[in-house]
XYZ file of N, CA, C and O in Angstrom:
656
model
N -27.775 38.839 73.026
C -27.071 37.710 73.590
C -25.971 37.266 72.636
O -26.142 37.322 71.425
N -24.881 36.759 73.170
C -23.748 36.404 72.336
C -24.026 35.219 71.420
O -23.393 35.047 70.419
N -25.021 34.360 71.727
C -25.297 33.208 70.886
C -26.506 33.447 69.983
O -26.977 32.547 69.311
N -26.997 34.678 69.919
C -28.228 34.977 69.202
C -28.195 34.525 67.751
O -29.196 34.066 67.225
N -27.072 34.635 67.067
C -27.006 34.264 65.661
C -26.726 32.789 65.425
O -26.895 32.296 64.320
N -26.317 32.078 66.436
C -25.960 30.670 66.271
C -27.212 29.812 66.110
O -28.219 30.043 66.758
N -27.114 28.813 65.223
C -28.223 27.881 65.058
C -28.093 26.776 66.100
O -26.992 26.334 66.412
N -29.238 26.329 66.592
C -29.222 25.289 67.613
C -28.874 23.939 66.999
O -29.235 23.642 65.864
N -28.153 23.155 67.760
C -27.830 21.780 67.393
C -28.705 20.870 68.252
O -28.778 21.049 69.469
N -29.375 19.916 67.622
C -30.179 18.939 68.344
C -29.281 17.765 68.691
O -28.691 17.144 67.807
N -29.179 17.477 69.983
C -28.299 16.413 70.457
C -29.144 15.378 71.196
O -29.782 15.684 72.201
N -29.163 14.158 70.657
C -29.895 13.055 71.271
C -28.942 12.285 72.176
O -27.882 11.825 71.726
N -29.326 12.154 73.432
C -28.530 11.416 74.414
C -29.366 10.236 74.877
O -30.428 10.429 75.484
N -28.898 9.043 74.574
C -29.647 7.854 74.945
C -28.774 6.807 75.597
O -27.562 6.991 75.752
N -29.389 5.715 75.944
C -28.656 4.602 76.549
C -28.151 3.626 75.491
O -27.381 2.728 75.800
N -28.587 3.801 74.223
C -28.125 2.947 73.123
C -27.583 3.731 71.938
O -26.986 3.154 71.053
N -27.860 5.045 71.934
C -27.414 5.853 70.794
C -27.123 7.285 71.230
O -27.660 7.766 72.231
N -26.274 7.924 70.448
C -25.956 9.347 70.597
C -25.994 9.921 69.186
O -25.490 9.307 68.242
N -26.598 11.087 69.022
C -26.685 11.685 67.683
C -26.696 13.201 67.782
O -27.134 13.772 68.800
N -26.217 13.833 66.725
C -26.237 15.288 66.613
C -26.829 15.637 65.256
O -26.411 15.094 64.227
N -27.803 16.539 65.264
C -28.438 16.999 64.030
C -28.525 18.519 64.051
O -28.549 19.137 65.120
N -28.557 19.079 62.860
C -28.825 20.507 62.719
C -29.896 20.622 61.648
O -29.663 20.233 60.503
N -31.048 21.120 62.069
C -32.227 21.142 61.213
C -32.473 19.713 60.726
O -32.574 18.817 61.536
N -32.540 19.455 59.436
C -32.829 18.102 58.960
C -31.562 17.310 58.616
O -31.647 16.188 58.144
N -30.405 17.871 58.889
C -29.140 17.216 58.548
C -28.555 16.479 59.753
O -28.369 17.062 60.820
N -28.265 15.194 59.588
C -27.607 14.406 60.626
C -26.107 14.651 60.529
O -25.498 14.415 59.495
N -25.525 15.139 61.615
C -24.094 15.445 61.638
C -23.260 14.302 62.205
O -22.102 14.127 61.833
N -23.844 13.531 63.135
C -23.082 12.487 63.810
C -24.046 11.493 64.451
O -25.060 11.894 65.026
N -23.738 10.214 64.342
C -24.471 9.176 65.078
C -23.464 8.185 65.635
O -22.443 7.895 64.994
N -23.731 7.702 66.823
C -22.869 6.716 67.479
C -23.752 5.720 68.233
O -24.693 6.120 68.909
N -23.419 4.460 68.129
C -24.024 3.456 69.003
C -23.285 3.530 70.327
O -22.058 3.676 70.349
N -24.019 3.451 71.421
C -23.407 3.465 72.752
C -23.998 2.330 73.573
O -25.048 1.795 73.240
N -23.321 1.980 74.653
C -23.768 0.876 75.495
C -24.603 1.312 76.689
O -25.340 0.509 77.251
N -24.449 2.576 77.098
C -25.156 3.043 78.280
C -25.068 4.571 78.368
O -24.495 5.221 77.488
N -25.624 5.124 79.435
C -25.624 6.574 79.618
C -24.204 7.128 79.670
O -23.919 8.162 79.063
N -23.297 6.450 80.386
C -21.922 6.944 80.506
C -21.228 7.027 79.145
O -20.497 7.982 78.878
N -21.466 6.048 78.284
C -20.871 6.079 76.949
C -21.471 7.221 76.122
O -20.760 7.883 75.358
N -22.749 7.471 76.293
C -23.394 8.591 75.604
C -22.821 9.913 76.103
O -22.566 10.835 75.323
N -22.591 9.996 77.400
C -21.979 11.191 77.992
C -20.568 11.400 77.432
O -20.174 12.527 77.124
N -19.822 10.314 77.259
C -18.483 10.405 76.666
C -18.540 10.900 75.228
O -17.716 11.720 74.805
N -19.518 10.414 74.466
C -19.689 10.878 73.082
C -20.053 12.360 73.059
O -19.577 13.113 72.211
N -20.872 12.787 74.012
C -21.229 14.205 74.116
C -19.986 15.041 74.396
O -19.769 16.073 73.759
N -19.159 14.603 75.313
C -17.933 15.325 75.654
C -17.020 15.460 74.433
O -16.524 16.547 74.130
N -16.819 14.361 73.716
C -15.965 14.375 72.531
C -16.523 15.347 71.484
O -15.784 16.131 70.896
N -17.843 15.300 71.259
C -18.463 16.192 70.275
C -18.343 17.658 70.703
O -18.017 18.517 69.895
N -18.609 17.939 71.993
C -18.528 19.322 72.485
C -17.119 19.895 72.308
O -16.956 21.057 71.951
N -16.112 19.083 72.584
C -14.732 19.556 72.443
C -14.371 19.844 70.986
O -13.596 20.753 70.710
N -14.944 19.093 70.053
C -14.642 19.283 68.636
C -15.549 20.334 67.975
O -15.213 20.853 66.918
N -16.687 20.641 68.606
C -17.649 21.581 68.022
C -17.096 23.001 68.031
O -16.256 23.348 68.860
N -17.572 23.821 67.092
C -17.158 25.222 67.121
C -17.660 25.905 68.395
O -18.516 25.367 69.090
N -17.123 27.075 68.692
C -17.535 27.809 69.901
C -18.978 28.277 69.811
O -19.529 28.446 68.727
N -19.544 28.498 70.976
C -20.858 29.118 71.129
C -21.993 28.335 70.478
O -22.869 28.908 69.852
N -22.014 27.041 70.644
C -23.094 26.220 70.105
C -24.263 26.222 71.094
O -24.077 26.000 72.284
N -25.457 26.486 70.564
C -26.679 26.322 71.343
C -27.073 24.856 71.226
O -27.207 24.336 70.128
N -27.223 24.193 72.358
C -27.492 22.761 72.365
C -28.906 22.511 72.887
O -29.269 22.957 73.969
N -29.694 21.794 72.070
C -30.999 21.291 72.520
C -30.785 19.822 72.835
O -30.528 19.030 71.928
N -30.844 19.463 74.101
C -30.648 18.074 74.503
C -31.982 17.327 74.439
O -32.976 17.762 75.038
N -31.987 16.225 73.708
C -33.152 15.345 73.609
C -32.792 14.044 74.311
O -31.795 13.406 73.967
N -33.581 13.664 75.287
C -33.272 12.517 76.136
C -34.117 11.304 75.768
O -35.313 11.420 75.516
N -33.476 10.150 75.778
C -34.182 8.908 75.456
C -35.160 8.540 76.569
O -35.095 9.055 77.684
N -36.032 7.609 76.240
C -36.991 7.105 77.227
C -36.324 6.336 78.348
O -36.894 6.186 79.428
N -35.112 5.848 78.120
C -34.377 5.174 79.184
C -33.795 6.144 80.194
O -33.562 5.786 81.349
N -33.560 7.367 79.771
C -32.998 8.390 80.657
C -34.079 9.255 81.274
O -34.034 9.580 82.453
N -35.061 9.638 80.485
C -36.163 10.484 80.955
C -37.451 9.698 80.740
O -37.958 9.624 79.622
N -37.944 9.112 81.812
C -39.029 8.137 81.717
C -40.394 8.732 82.052
O -40.547 9.451 83.034
N -41.400 8.371 81.246
C -42.756 8.857 81.499
C -43.483 7.999 82.536
O -43.176 6.818 82.702
N -44.431 8.608 83.207
C -45.351 7.878 84.073
C -46.615 8.713 84.248
O -46.646 9.888 83.908
N -47.658 8.078 84.734
C -48.946 8.741 84.915
C -49.125 9.105 86.383
O -48.920 8.273 87.267
N -49.503 10.356 86.623
C -49.841 10.816 87.971
C -51.365 10.860 88.040
O -51.994 11.665 87.338
N -51.965 9.982 88.851
C -53.429 9.975 88.923
C -53.935 11.221 89.653
O -53.174 11.871 90.381
N -55.207 11.546 89.459
C -55.760 12.666 90.228
C -55.705 12.330 91.717
O -55.966 11.190 92.110
N -55.331 13.290 92.524
C -55.211 13.076 93.961
C -56.211 13.998 94.653
O -56.086 15.226 94.549
N -57.198 13.429 95.335
C -58.192 14.269 96.010
C -57.524 15.210 97.015
O -56.599 14.828 97.733
N -57.967 16.451 97.018
C -57.465 17.426 97.978
C -56.276 18.234 97.498
O -55.922 19.234 98.123
N -55.640 17.823 96.406
C -54.504 18.583 95.889
C -55.037 19.838 95.211
O -55.887 19.777 94.336
N -54.515 20.980 95.652
C -55.030 22.246 95.142
C -54.034 23.012 94.277
O -54.431 23.814 93.447
N -52.749 22.789 94.476
C -51.775 23.594 93.742
C -50.843 22.715 92.905
O -50.669 21.521 93.170
N -50.233 23.354 91.922
C -49.255 22.658 91.079
C -48.055 22.199 91.907
O -47.494 21.134 91.657
N -47.687 22.978 92.907
C -46.554 22.610 93.758
C -46.855 21.335 94.549
O -45.992 20.459 94.666
N -48.075 21.213 95.060
C -48.455 19.986 95.781
C -48.386 18.783 94.842
O -47.861 17.731 95.217
N -48.908 18.941 93.642
C -48.883 17.841 92.677
C -47.449 17.494 92.287
O -47.092 16.320 92.156
N -46.618 18.510 92.157
C -45.206 18.299 91.834
C -44.533 17.459 92.915
O -43.774 16.532 92.624
N -44.806 17.783 94.159
C -44.208 17.031 95.283
C -44.682 15.578 95.293
O -43.899 14.657 95.548
N -45.954 15.371 95.011
C -46.491 14.007 94.962
C -45.841 13.233 93.822
O -45.404 12.089 93.999
N -45.753 13.846 92.651
C -45.140 13.186 91.488
C -43.674 12.860 91.757
O -43.190 11.781 91.389
N -42.965 13.759 92.409
C -41.553 13.527 92.733
C -41.411 12.337 93.680
O -40.502 11.519 93.523
N -42.310 12.230 94.631
C -42.271 11.099 95.562
C -42.607 9.780 94.851
O -42.069 8.728 95.194
N -43.485 9.840 93.861
C -43.901 8.643 93.116
C -42.865 8.170 92.102
O -42.831 6.988 91.753
N -42.057 9.078 91.601
C -41.208 8.822 90.429
C -40.328 7.571 90.530
O -40.347 6.750 89.600
N -39.543 7.384 91.586
C -38.662 6.203 91.597
C -39.425 4.880 91.445
O -39.039 4.023 90.658
N -40.532 4.742 92.151
C -41.299 3.497 92.080
C -41.979 3.337 90.718
O -42.000 2.257 90.147
N -42.512 4.422 90.177
C -43.235 4.357 88.914
C -42.331 4.169 87.697
O -42.756 3.633 86.687
N -41.086 4.625 87.784
C -40.187 4.588 86.621
C -39.070 3.567 86.736
O -38.419 3.260 85.741
N -38.796 3.096 87.953
C -37.668 2.181 88.141
C -36.335 2.903 88.267
O -35.292 2.260 88.356
N -36.359 4.239 88.277
C -35.126 5.001 88.456
C -34.717 4.963 89.919
O -35.568 4.932 90.807
N -33.410 4.995 90.157
C -32.941 4.979 91.546
C -32.417 6.357 91.930
O -31.962 7.117 91.086
N -32.502 6.654 93.199
C -32.003 7.938 93.689
C -32.983 9.071 93.450
O -34.104 8.868 92.988
N -32.523 10.266 93.757
C -33.359 11.460 93.603
C -33.662 11.705 92.128
O -32.812 11.490 91.267
N -34.882 12.159 91.852
C -35.317 12.416 90.482
C -35.794 13.855 90.316
O -36.413 14.417 91.222
N -35.520 14.418 89.155
C -36.164 15.655 88.730
C -37.424 15.221 87.993
O -37.381 14.290 87.187
N -38.523 15.893 88.267
C -39.803 15.490 87.687
C -40.491 16.698 87.079
O -40.512 17.774 87.673
N -41.047 16.498 85.884
C -41.857 17.518 85.220
C -43.254 16.941 85.051
O -43.406 15.796 84.629
N -44.279 17.722 85.363
C -45.665 17.274 85.267
C -46.393 18.142 84.249
O -46.287 19.372 84.292
N -47.131 17.492 83.356
C -47.937 18.223 82.384
C -48.935 19.134 83.077
O -49.442 18.807 84.153
N -49.224 20.252 82.442
C -50.273 21.134 82.950
C -51.624 20.495 82.646
O -51.736 19.703 81.723
N -52.614 20.873 83.390
C -53.947 20.347 83.103
C -54.867 20.467 84.288
O -54.530 21.048 85.322
N -56.021 19.889 84.126
C -57.074 19.895 85.138
C -56.658 18.981 86.298
O -56.271 17.837 86.087
N -56.768 19.493 87.523
C -56.337 18.708 88.690
C -57.206 17.478 88.933
O -56.822 16.591 89.677
N -58.366 17.409 88.280
C -59.229 16.239 88.457
C -58.905 15.130 87.452
O -59.517 14.069 87.482
N -57.928 15.366 86.572
C -57.558 14.396 85.543
C -56.148 13.847 85.792
O -55.303 14.538 86.348
N -55.922 12.615 85.348
C -54.570 12.053 85.391
C -53.682 12.873 84.451
O -54.152 13.429 83.458
N -52.397 12.951 84.785
C -51.456 13.718 83.961
C -50.206 12.905 83.684
O -49.807 12.062 84.480
N -49.579 13.218 82.571
C -48.303 12.587 82.227
C -47.199 13.363 82.937
O -47.225 14.594 83.000
N -46.259 12.626 83.469
C -45.080 13.228 84.090
C -43.850 12.549 83.493
O -43.940 11.463 82.916
N -42.724 13.208 83.618
C -41.453 12.655 83.160
C -40.444 12.788 84.291
O -40.423 13.806 84.980
N -39.654 11.746 84.472
C -38.660 11.752 85.554
C -37.279 11.406 85.006
O -37.138 10.617 84.079
N -36.296 12.033 85.623
C -34.897 11.809 85.261
C -34.087 11.819 86.547
O -34.358 12.624 87.439
N -33.105 10.964 86.645
C -32.248 10.974 87.826
C -31.534 12.324 87.903
O -30.975 12.804 86.911
N -31.564 12.930 89.076
C -30.891 14.211 89.285
C -29.416 14.090 88.929
O -28.838 14.986 88.306
N -28.797 12.978 89.269
C -27.370 12.778 88.980
C -27.099 12.854 87.475
O -26.129 13.469 87.048
N -27.970 12.253 86.658
C -27.783 12.308 85.206
C -27.993 13.726 84.680
O -27.253 14.178 83.803
N -28.981 14.409 85.215
C -29.236 15.790 84.794
C -28.014 16.665 85.094
O -27.572 17.439 84.244
N -27.490 16.528 86.287
C -26.318 17.316 86.673
C -25.100 16.968 85.821
O -24.345 17.851 85.422
N -24.899 15.669 85.538
C -23.766 15.264 84.708
C -23.852 15.873 83.311
O -22.844 16.329 82.765
N -25.042 15.884 82.729
C -25.209 16.472 81.397
C -24.874 17.961 81.402
O -24.145 18.445 80.546
N -25.416 18.685 82.370
C -25.161 20.129 82.438
C -23.694 20.417 82.739
O -23.105 21.336 82.166
N -23.092 19.626 83.617
C -21.674 19.813 83.923
C -20.800 19.533 82.711
O -19.790 20.203 82.499
N -21.196 18.548 81.902
C -20.427 18.212 80.706
C -20.395 19.398 79.748
O -19.336 19.737 79.215
N -21.531 20.032 79.540
C -21.575 21.189 78.647
C -20.757 22.331 79.240
O -19.973 22.981 78.551
N -20.893 22.567 80.534
C -20.168 23.656 81.189
C -18.670 23.386 81.318
O -17.880 24.321 81.415
N -18.267 22.118 81.316
C -16.853 21.770 81.477
C -16.011 22.240 80.292
O -14.828 22.489 80.429
N -16.643 22.365 79.153
C -15.927 22.818 77.964
C -16.097 24.344 77.894
O -16.622 24.893 76.950
N -15.683 25.018 78.955
C -15.907 26.461 79.136
C -15.331 27.335 78.034
O -15.931 28.333 77.656
N -14.182 26.983 77.538
C -13.549 27.816 76.516
C -14.441 27.935 75.276
O -14.384 28.920 74.564
N -15.277 26.945 75.050
C -16.154 26.948 73.878
C -17.428 27.770 74.114
O -18.115 28.129 73.190
N -17.786 27.992 75.364
C -18.967 28.767 75.760
C -20.263 28.236 75.141
O -21.089 28.992 74.646
N -20.436 26.925 75.176
C -21.684 26.317 74.715
C -22.781 26.647 75.715
O -22.522 26.939 76.881
N -24.030 26.569 75.271
C -25.154 26.810 76.160
C -26.231 25.754 75.890
O -26.490 25.394 74.744
N -26.808 25.235 76.978
C -27.932 24.318 76.839
C -29.183 25.171 76.665
O -29.566 25.919 77.559
N -29.776 25.074 75.507
C -30.963 25.844 75.138
C -32.209 25.209 75.737
O -33.120 25.889 76.184
N -32.252 23.868 75.742
C -33.366 23.131 76.352
C -32.924 21.696 76.615
O -31.957 21.214 76.036
N -33.654 21.043 77.498
C -33.430 19.632 77.805
C -34.820 19.010 77.927
O -35.587 19.379 78.806
N -35.130 18.088 77.001
C -36.480 17.517 76.941
C -36.423 16.032 76.608
O -35.496 15.577 75.948
N -37.485 15.321 76.965
C -37.570 13.928 76.514
C -37.897 13.892 75.025
O -38.778 14.612 74.553
N -37.191 13.052 74.289
C -37.401 12.934 72.850
C -38.815 12.459 72.546
O -39.454 12.948 71.619
N -39.299 11.511 73.330
C -40.607 10.926 73.075
C -41.735 11.955 73.170
O -42.737 11.841 72.485
N -41.579 12.984 74.001
C -42.652 13.971 74.142
C -42.820 14.792 72.868
O -43.938 15.129 72.481
N -41.728 15.092 72.191
C -41.840 15.859 70.953
C -42.381 14.993 69.824
O -43.093 15.482 68.957
N -42.068 13.708 69.846
C -42.633 12.784 68.868
C -44.154 12.746 69.021
O -44.893 12.825 68.032
N -44.623 12.645 70.264
C -46.074 12.639 70.501
C -46.709 13.953 70.068
O -47.779 13.971 69.456
N -46.056 15.063 70.381
C -46.581 16.382 69.995
C -46.711 16.487 68.484
O -47.731 16.934 67.954
N -45.690 16.038 67.754
C -45.718 16.103 66.291
C -46.809 15.196 65.717
O -47.507 15.583 64.775
N -46.981 14.012 66.274
C -48.018 13.096 65.797
C -49.407 13.692 66.014
O -50.274 13.616 65.132
N -49.621 14.301 67.168
C -50.925 14.915 67.443
C -51.165 16.158 66.594
O -52.303 16.459 66.240
N -50.110 16.873 66.264
C -50.260 18.046 65.410
C -50.685 17.614 63.997
O -51.480 18.278 63.368
N -50.161 16.487 63.536
C -50.543 15.986 62.213
C -51.977 15.492 62.195
O -52.681 15.637 61.226
N -52.375 14.794 63.284
C -53.713 14.217 63.338
C -54.180 14.180 64.779
O -53.733 13.330 65.553
N -55.086 15.068 65.148
C -55.579 15.161 66.533
C -56.265 13.880 66.994
O -56.415 13.641 68.181
N -56.699 13.044 66.059
C -57.397 11.806 66.412
C -56.434 10.655 66.707
O -56.880 9.569 67.046
N -55.133 10.879 66.598
C -54.155 9.822 66.863
C -54.337 9.285 68.277
O -54.334 10.041 69.237
N -54.501 7.960 68.358
C -54.705 7.341 69.669
C -53.447 6.676 70.200
O -53.237 6.595 71.403
N -52.585 6.190 69.292
C -51.396 5.452 69.706
C -50.250 5.766 68.749
O -50.439 5.889 67.547
N -49.052 5.885 69.328
C -47.840 6.016 68.531
C -46.887 4.947 69.041
O -46.638 4.864 70.242
N -46.374 4.115 68.127
C -45.464 3.045 68.544
C -44.235 3.049 67.687
O -44.246 3.505 66.569
């Protein structure tokens, strides 16, 4: 692949902040007022960045919101649960419009964590990266920042009950 040798840049997109890091080095931080301002900061950074940057997008809790999907009797497949979670997302998260939803894997008899993001915001982020075509950037992943924080806390101590 043409980007195989490039190191990934971690890009945090939030409703109050925008940041770019590479490994443990902070390259850029900006205070922003909302998602649109964060998107503008992303555009400015992408245009100034060298070509062929692999971008890992980390989304704030205001953009990619968690919620709990309770066990639903009779649900047999992951697709059925996905459809139920998608229908629940706007009411459970306060997001408006269509949402993209990701549901944790697990036992169908247990409640699961899900994350929702407005489809419009997801599309805007991907279009922003693709709009700077001459640079040939690629989105390597798009994840909620809070989920990786929880994963790291649990990896350090499996008995962790709360992270605040």
